[in-house]
GROMACS .gro file of C-alpha atoms in nm:
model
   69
    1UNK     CA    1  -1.606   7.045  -2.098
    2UNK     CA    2  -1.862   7.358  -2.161
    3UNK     CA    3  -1.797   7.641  -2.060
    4UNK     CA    4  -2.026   7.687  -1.720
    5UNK     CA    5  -1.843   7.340  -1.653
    6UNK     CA    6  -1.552   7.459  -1.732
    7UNK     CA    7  -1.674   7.746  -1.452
    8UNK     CA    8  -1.754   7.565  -1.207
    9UNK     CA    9  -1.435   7.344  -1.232
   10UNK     CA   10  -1.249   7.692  -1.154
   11UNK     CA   11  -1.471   7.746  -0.842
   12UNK     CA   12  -1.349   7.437  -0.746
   13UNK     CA   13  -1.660   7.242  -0.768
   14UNK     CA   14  -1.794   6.939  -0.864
   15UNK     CA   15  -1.944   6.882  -1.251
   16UNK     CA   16  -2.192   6.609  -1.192
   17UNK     CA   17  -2.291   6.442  -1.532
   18UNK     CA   18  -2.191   6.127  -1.736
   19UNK     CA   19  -1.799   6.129  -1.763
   20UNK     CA   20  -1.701   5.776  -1.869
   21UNK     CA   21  -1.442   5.623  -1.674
   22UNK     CA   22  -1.381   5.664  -1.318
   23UNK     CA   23  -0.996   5.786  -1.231
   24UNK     CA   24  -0.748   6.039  -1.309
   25UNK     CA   25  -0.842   6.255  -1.626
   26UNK     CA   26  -0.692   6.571  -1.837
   27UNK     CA   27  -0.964   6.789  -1.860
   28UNK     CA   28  -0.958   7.047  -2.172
   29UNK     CA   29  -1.280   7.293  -2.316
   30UNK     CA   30  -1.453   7.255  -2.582
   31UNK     CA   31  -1.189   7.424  -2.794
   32UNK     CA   32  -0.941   7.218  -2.661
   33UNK     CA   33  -0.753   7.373  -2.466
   34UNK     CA   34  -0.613   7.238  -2.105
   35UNK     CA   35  -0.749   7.336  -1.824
   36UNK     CA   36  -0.596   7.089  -1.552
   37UNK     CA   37  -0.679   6.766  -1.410
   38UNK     CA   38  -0.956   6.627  -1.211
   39UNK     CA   39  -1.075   6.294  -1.090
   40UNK     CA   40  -1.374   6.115  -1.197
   41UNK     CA   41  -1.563   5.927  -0.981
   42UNK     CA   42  -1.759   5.608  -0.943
   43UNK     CA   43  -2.101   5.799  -1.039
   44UNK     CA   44  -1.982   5.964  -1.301
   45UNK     CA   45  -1.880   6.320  -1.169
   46UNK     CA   46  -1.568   6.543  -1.266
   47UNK     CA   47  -1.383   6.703  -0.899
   48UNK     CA   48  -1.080   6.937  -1.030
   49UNK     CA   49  -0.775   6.848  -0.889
   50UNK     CA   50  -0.510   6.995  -1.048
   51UNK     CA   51  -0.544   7.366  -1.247
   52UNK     CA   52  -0.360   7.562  -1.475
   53UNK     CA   53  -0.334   7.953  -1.371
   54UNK     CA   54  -0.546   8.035  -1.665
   55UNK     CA   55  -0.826   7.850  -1.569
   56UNK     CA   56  -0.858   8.036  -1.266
   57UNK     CA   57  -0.914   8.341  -1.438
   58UNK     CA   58  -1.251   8.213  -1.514
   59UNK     CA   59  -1.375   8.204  -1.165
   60UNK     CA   60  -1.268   8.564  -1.137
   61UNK     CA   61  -1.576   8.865  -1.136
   62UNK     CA   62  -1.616   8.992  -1.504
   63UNK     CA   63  -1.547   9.387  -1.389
   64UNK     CA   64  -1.806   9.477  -1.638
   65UNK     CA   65  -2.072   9.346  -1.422
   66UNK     CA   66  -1.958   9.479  -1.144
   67UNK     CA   67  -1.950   9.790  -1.210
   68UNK     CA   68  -2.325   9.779  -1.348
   69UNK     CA   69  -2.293   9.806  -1.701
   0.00000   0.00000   0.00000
């Protein structure tokens, strides 16, 4: 997935787009790395199901921004 997919997935959202192949799928980024599992449904979109630890880290605030730099 990108990387603002890869985001969102984190958040817990839904990636709508064109994933072939409803069912159960290992999702990794673009560098390959896993991120977890998700489900893919009829119309084509990604829901996370399953995450590993590090790719909630990428839902987390950058503290650079937050601290208005």
């Amino acid at each position: 997935v990108q990387p603002s997919q890869a985001l969102a997935l984190a958040r817990g959202q839904v990636v709508h787009g064109a994933f072939p192949n409803p069912g159960e799928v290992a999702i990794f980024d673009r560098a390959g790395k896993a991120l977890g599992l998700g489900l893919v449904d009829e119309t084509g979109a990604l829901r996370p199901k399953r995450l590993f630890i590090w790719t909630a880290h990428l839902a987390k605030p950058d503290p650079a921004l937050s601290a208005g730099m």
